[in-house]
CSV table of C-alpha atoms in Angstrom, one decimal:
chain,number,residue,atom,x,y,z
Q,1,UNK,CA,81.1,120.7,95.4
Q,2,UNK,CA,80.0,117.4,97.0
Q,3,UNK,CA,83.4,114.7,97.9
Q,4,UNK,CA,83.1,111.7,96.2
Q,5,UNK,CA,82.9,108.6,97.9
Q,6,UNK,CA,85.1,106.6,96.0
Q,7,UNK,CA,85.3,103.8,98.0
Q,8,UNK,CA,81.5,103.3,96.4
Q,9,UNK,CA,83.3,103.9,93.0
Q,10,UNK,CA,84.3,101.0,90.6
Q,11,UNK,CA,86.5,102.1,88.1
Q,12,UNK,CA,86.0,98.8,86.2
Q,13,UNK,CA,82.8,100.4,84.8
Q,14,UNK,CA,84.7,102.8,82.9
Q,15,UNK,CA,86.0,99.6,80.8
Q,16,UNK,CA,82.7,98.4,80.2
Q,17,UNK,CA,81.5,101.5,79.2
Q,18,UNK,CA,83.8,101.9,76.7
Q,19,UNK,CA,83.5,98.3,75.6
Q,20,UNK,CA,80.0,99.1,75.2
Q,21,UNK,CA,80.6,102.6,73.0
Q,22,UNK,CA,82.5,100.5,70.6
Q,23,UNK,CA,81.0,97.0,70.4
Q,24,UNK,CA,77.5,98.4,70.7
Q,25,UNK,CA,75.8,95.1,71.9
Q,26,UNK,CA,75.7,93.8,75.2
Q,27,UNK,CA,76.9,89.9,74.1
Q,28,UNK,CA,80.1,91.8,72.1
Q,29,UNK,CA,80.9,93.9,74.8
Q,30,UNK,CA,80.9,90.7,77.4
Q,31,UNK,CA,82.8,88.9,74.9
Q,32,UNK,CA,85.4,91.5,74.5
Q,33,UNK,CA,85.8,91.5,78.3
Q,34,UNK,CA,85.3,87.6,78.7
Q,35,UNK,CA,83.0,87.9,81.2
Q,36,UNK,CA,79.2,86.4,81.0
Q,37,UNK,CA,76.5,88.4,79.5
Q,38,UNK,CA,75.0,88.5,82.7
Q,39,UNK,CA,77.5,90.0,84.4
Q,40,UNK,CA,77.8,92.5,81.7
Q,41,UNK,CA,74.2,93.6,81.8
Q,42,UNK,CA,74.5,93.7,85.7
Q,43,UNK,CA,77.3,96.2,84.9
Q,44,UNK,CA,75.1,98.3,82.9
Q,45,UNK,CA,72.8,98.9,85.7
Q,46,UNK,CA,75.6,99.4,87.9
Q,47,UNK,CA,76.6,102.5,85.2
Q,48,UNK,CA,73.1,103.5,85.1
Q,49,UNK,CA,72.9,104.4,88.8
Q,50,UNK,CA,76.4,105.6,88.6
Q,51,UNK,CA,76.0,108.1,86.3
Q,52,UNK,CA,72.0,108.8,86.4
Q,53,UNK,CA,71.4,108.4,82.9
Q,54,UNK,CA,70.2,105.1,80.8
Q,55,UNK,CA,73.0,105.5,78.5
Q,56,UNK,CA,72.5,102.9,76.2
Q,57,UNK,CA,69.2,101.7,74.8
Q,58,UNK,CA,68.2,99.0,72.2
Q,59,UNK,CA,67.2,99.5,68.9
Q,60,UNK,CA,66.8,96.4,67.1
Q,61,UNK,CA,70.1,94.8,67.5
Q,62,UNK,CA,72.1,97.3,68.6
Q,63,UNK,CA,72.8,99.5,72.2
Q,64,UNK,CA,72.3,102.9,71.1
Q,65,UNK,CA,74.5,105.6,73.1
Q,66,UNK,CA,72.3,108.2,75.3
Q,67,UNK,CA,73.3,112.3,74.3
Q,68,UNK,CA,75.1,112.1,77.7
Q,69,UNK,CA,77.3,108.6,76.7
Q,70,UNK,CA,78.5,110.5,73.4
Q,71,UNK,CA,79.6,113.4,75.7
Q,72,UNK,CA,81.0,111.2,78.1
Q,73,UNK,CA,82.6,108.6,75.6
Q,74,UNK,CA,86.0,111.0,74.5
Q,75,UNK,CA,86.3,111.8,77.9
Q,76,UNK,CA,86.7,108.1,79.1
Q,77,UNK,CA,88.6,107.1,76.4
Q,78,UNK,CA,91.4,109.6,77.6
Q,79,UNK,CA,91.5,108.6,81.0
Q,80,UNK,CA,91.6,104.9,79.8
Q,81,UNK,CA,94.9,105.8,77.4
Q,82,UNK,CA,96.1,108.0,80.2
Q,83,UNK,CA,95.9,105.1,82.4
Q,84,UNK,CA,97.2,102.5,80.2
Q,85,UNK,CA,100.3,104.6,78.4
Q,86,UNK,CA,101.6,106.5,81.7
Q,87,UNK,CA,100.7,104.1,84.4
Q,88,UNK,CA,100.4,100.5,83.3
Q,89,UNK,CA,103.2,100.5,80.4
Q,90,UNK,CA,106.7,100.8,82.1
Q,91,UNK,CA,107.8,103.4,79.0
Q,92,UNK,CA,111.6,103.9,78.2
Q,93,UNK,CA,113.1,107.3,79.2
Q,94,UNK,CA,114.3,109.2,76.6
Q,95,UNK,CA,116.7,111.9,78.3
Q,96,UNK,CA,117.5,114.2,75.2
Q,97,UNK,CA,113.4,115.0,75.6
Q,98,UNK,CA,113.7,115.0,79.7
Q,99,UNK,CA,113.2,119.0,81.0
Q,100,UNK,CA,112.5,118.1,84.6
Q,101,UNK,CA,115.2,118.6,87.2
Q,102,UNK,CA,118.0,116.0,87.9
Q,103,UNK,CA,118.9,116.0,92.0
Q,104,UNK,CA,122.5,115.0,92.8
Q,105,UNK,CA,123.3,115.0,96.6
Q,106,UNK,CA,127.4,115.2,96.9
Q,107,UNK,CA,130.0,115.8,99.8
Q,108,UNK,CA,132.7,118.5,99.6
Q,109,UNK,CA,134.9,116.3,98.5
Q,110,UNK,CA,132.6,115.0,95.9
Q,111,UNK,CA,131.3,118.2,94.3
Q,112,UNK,CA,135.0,119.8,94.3
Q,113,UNK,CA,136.5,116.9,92.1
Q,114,UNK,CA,133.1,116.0,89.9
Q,115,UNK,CA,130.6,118.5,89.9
Q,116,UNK,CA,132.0,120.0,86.3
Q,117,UNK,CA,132.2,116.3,84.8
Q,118,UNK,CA,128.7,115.3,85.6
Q,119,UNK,CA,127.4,118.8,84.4
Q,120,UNK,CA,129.5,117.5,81.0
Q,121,UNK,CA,128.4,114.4,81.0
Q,122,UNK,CA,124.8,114.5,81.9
Q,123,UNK,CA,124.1,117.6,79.7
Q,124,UNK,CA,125.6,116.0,76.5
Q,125,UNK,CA,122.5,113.9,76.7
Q,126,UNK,CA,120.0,115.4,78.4
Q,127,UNK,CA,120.6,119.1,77.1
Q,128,UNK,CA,117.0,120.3,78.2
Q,129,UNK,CA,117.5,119.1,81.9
Q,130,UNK,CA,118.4,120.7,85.2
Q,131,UNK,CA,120.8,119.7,87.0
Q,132,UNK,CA,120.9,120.5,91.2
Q,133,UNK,CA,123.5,119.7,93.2
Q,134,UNK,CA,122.9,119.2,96.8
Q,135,UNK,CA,125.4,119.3,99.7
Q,136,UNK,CA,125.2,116.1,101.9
Q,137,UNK,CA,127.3,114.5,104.3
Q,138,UNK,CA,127.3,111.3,106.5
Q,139,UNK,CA,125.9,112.8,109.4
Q,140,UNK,CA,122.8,114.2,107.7
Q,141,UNK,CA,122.7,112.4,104.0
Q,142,UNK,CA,119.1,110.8,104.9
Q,143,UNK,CA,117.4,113.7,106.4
Q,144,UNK,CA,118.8,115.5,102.8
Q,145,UNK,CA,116.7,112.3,100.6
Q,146,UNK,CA,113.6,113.6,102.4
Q,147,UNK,CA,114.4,117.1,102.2
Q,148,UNK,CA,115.7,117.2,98.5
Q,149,UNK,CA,113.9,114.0,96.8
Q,150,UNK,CA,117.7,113.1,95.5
Q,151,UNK,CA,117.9,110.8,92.8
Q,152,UNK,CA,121.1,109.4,94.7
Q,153,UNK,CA,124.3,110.7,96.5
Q,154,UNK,CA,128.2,110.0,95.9
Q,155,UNK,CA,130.5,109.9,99.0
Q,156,UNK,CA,132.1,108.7,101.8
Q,157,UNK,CA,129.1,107.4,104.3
Q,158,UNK,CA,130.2,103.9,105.4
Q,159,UNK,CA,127.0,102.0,106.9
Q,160,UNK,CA,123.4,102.7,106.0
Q,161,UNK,CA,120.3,101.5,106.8
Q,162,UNK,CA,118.2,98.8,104.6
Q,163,UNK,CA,116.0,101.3,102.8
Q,164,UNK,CA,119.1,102.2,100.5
Q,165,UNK,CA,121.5,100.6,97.8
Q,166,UNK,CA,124.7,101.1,97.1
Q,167,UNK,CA,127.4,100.8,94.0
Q,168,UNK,CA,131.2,100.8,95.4
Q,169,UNK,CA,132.6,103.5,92.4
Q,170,UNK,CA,136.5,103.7,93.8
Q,171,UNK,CA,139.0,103.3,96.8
Q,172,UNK,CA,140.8,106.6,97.7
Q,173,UNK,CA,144.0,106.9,98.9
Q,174,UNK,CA,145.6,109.9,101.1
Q,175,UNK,CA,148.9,111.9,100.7
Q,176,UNK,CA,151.0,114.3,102.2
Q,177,UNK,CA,150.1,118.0,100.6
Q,178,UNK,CA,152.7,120.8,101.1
Q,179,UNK,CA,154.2,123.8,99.6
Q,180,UNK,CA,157.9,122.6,99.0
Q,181,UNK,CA,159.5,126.5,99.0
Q,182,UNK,CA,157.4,127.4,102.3
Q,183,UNK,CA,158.5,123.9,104.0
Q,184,UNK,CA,161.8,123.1,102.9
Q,185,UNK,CA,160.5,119.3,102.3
Q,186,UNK,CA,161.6,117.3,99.9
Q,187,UNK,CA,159.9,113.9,98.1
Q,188,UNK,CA,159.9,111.4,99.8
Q,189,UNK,CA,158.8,112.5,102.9
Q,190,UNK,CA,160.8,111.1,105.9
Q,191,UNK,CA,158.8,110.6,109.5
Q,192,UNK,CA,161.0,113.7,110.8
Q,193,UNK,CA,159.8,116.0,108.1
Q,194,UNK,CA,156.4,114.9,108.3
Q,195,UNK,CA,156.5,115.9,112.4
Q,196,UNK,CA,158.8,119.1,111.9
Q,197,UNK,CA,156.4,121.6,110.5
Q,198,UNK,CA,152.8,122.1,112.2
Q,199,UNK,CA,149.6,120.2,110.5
Q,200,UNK,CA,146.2,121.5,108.9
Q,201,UNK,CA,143.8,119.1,109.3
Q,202,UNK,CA,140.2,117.9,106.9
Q,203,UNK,CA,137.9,117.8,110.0
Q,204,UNK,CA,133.7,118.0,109.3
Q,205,UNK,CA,133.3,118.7,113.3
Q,206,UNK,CA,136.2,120.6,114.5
Q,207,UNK,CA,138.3,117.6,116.2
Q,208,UNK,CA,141.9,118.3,116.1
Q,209,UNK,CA,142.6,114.5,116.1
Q,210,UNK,CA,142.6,111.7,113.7
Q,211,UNK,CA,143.9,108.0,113.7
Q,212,UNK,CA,146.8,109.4,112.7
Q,213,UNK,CA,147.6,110.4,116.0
Q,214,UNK,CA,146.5,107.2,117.7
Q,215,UNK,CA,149.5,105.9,115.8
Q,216,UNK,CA,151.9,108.0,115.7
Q,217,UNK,CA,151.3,107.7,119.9
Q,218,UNK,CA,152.4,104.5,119.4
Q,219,UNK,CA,155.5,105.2,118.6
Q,220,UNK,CA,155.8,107.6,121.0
Q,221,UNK,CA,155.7,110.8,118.2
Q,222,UNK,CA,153.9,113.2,118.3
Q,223,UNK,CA,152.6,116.0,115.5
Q,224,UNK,CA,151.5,119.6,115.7
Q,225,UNK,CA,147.8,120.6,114.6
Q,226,UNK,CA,147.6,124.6,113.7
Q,227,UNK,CA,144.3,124.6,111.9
Q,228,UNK,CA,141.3,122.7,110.8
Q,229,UNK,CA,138.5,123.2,108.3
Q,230,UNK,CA,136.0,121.3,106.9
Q,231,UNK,CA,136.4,122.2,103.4
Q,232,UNK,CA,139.1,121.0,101.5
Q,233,UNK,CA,139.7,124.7,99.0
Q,234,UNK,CA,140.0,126.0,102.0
Q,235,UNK,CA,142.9,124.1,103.3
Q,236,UNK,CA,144.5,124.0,99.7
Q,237,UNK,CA,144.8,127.8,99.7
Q,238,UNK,CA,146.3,127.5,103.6
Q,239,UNK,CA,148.6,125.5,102.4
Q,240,UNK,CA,149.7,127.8,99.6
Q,241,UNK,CA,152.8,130.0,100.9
Q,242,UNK,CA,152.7,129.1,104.4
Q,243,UNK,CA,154.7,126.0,106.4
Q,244,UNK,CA,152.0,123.7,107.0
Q,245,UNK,CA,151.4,120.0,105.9
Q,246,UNK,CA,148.0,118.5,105.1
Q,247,UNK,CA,146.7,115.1,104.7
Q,248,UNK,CA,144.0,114.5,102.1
Q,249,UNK,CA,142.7,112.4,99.0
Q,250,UNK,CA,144.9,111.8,96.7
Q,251,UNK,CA,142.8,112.8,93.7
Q,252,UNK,CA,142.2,116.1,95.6
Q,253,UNK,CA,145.9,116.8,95.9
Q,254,UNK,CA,146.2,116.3,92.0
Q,255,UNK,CA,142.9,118.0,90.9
Q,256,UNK,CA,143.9,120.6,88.1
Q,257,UNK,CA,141.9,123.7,89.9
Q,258,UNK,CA,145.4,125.4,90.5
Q,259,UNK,CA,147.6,126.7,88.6
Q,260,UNK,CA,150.5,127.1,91.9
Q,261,UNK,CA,153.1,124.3,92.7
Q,262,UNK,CA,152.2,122.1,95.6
Q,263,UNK,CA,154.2,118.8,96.3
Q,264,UNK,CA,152.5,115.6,97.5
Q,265,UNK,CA,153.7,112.1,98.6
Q,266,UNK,CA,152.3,109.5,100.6
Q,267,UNK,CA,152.6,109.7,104.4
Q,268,UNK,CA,155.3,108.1,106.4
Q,269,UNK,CA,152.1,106.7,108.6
Q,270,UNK,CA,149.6,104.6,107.5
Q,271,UNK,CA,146.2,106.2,106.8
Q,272,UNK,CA,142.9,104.6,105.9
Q,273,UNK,CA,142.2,104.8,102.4
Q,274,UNK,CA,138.1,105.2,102.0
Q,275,UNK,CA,135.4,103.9,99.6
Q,276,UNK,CA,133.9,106.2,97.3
Q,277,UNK,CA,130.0,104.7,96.2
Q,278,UNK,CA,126.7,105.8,95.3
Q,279,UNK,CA,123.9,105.5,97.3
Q,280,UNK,CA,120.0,105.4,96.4
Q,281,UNK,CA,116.2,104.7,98.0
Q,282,UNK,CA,116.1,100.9,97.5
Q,283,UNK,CA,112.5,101.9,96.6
Q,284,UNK,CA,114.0,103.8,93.3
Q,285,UNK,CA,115.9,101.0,92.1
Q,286,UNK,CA,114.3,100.1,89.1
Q,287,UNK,CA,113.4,103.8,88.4
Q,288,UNK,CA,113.9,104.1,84.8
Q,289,UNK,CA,115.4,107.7,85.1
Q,290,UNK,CA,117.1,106.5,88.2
Q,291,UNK,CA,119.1,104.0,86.2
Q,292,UNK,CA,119.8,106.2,83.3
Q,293,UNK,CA,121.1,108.6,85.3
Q,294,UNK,CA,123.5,106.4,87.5
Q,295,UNK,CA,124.9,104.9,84.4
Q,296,UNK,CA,125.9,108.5,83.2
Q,297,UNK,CA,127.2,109.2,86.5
Q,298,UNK,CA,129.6,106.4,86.9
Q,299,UNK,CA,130.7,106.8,83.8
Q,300,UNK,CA,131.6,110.4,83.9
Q,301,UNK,CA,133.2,109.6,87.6
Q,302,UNK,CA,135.2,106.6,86.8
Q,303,UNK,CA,136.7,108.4,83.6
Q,304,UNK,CA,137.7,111.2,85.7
Q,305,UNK,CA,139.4,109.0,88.3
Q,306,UNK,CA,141.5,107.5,85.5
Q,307,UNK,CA,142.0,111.4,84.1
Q,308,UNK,CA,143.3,112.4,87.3
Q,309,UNK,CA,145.5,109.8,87.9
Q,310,UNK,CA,147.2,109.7,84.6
């Protein structure tokens, strides 16, 4: 099969071909079109050559279709409606019909305390979708839009590039996390008890320092790291039974996944709280599923914030 040169190819011809199939008169069709009748009939010939057939002939006063223009005619109308209904109209998205997939990029943190309550909410409305979560983090989270095609990401990232957009959804907070039988502490947690019993520590890379120890070097204190992991169920099961301390989120500390008793309180050292936002392509922003979808999404994470707060 030959390629078609379709830089030689004006698809304006399809539109006065089909002005032609229903007007049936040269002078109606131009008028349709508001263009002259000589340009019309210089359109004609244009089709003519195009498609290697007269098409339409006179007979009396009107342009008679050729065997090959009625074959042709249902065939151009489609691609005409095609056009005009799934590319030129900006249509509404109706998500209880949607049954394509729905790609959520999330950090640890981020799937652990939502991933149930966007599966709730999004499904409520669109039941026929599927839903994929996708683990991202702010080392890697714009390699994982290229990889994934996300429809956005929620987390902790801090400064992006221009090609994205952002909506600030919360501020989180850190506390103290312990297990109050292993320990011996006791709320509130005094600068002594927070140094006397070694420290598990939320670290993506492996560091066994923080800002917390930049401080605490300031006053000439200093704390004891025994372990570090990445993933915060990891360090909530350390935790359990054993004398270790843990700083994290505060929402992670009261998340309802456990059914053990674990004490938390706020630090006797400052430490940063961090935004929590959604990010998207700046090219998607007006993407009608796009918005949808982040409207559900803030919604279902802003009513579990207040849930887990209560």
């Amino acid at each position: 099969m030959n390629k078609i040169n379709w830089r030689a190819v004006d698809l304006n011809l399809l539109v006065v071909f089909d002005a032609l199939m229903t007007q049936r008169s040269v002078s109606k069709a131009a008028d349709k079109l508001s263009v002259g009748q000589s340009a019309m009939s210089h359109s004609l010939s244009r089709l003519r050559v195009l498609l290697g057939d007269p098409l339409f002939e006179r007979q009396g006063q009107l342009m008679m279709p050729s065997k090959k223009a009625l074959e042709l005619a249902p065939v151009i109308t489609h691609i005409l409606t095609q056009i005009s209904e799934q590319v030129l109209h900006s249509a509404g998205f109706e998500p209880n019909e949607y049954q394509g997939k729905l790609k959520i990029g999330l950090t640890d943190y981020a799937e652990l305390l939502f991933a149930p309550a966007l599966f709730d909410a999004i499904l409520q409305q669109a039941p026929l979708s599927q839903i994929c979560f996708y683990n991202v983090d702010r080392s890697r989270y714009q390699q994982a839009f290229i990889d994934y095609q996300l429809d956005f990401m929620i987390g902790s990232i801090g400064e992006t590039t221009s090609h994205f957009q952002r909506s600030h959804l919360y501020t989180e907070q850190h506390v103290c996390l312990f297990d109050p039988v292993s320990t011996g502490i006791n709320v509130p947690i005094s600068m002594s008890d927070y140094l006397s019993v070694p420290h598990a520590l939320a670290s993506p890379n492996g560091q066994l320092t923080s800002s917390v120890d930049s401080q605490l070097a300031e006053l000439d204190k200093q704390r004891t790291v025994s372990v570090t992991s990445r993933n915060f169920l990891t360090l909530r099961h350390l935790i359990r039974g054993r004398k270790l301390l843990c700083v994290v989120p505060e929402l992670m500390a009261k998340l309802d996944l456990f059914t053990h008793d674990l004490a938390c309180d706020k630090a006797p050292v400052e430490v940063p709280d961090f935004d929590i936002d959604m990010l998207w392509e700046k090219r998607d922003d007006q993407h009608v599923r796009s918005l949808w979808l982040r409207g559900v999404v803030s919604e279902a994470i802003l009513n579990e914030v207040s849930r887990l707060k209560e």
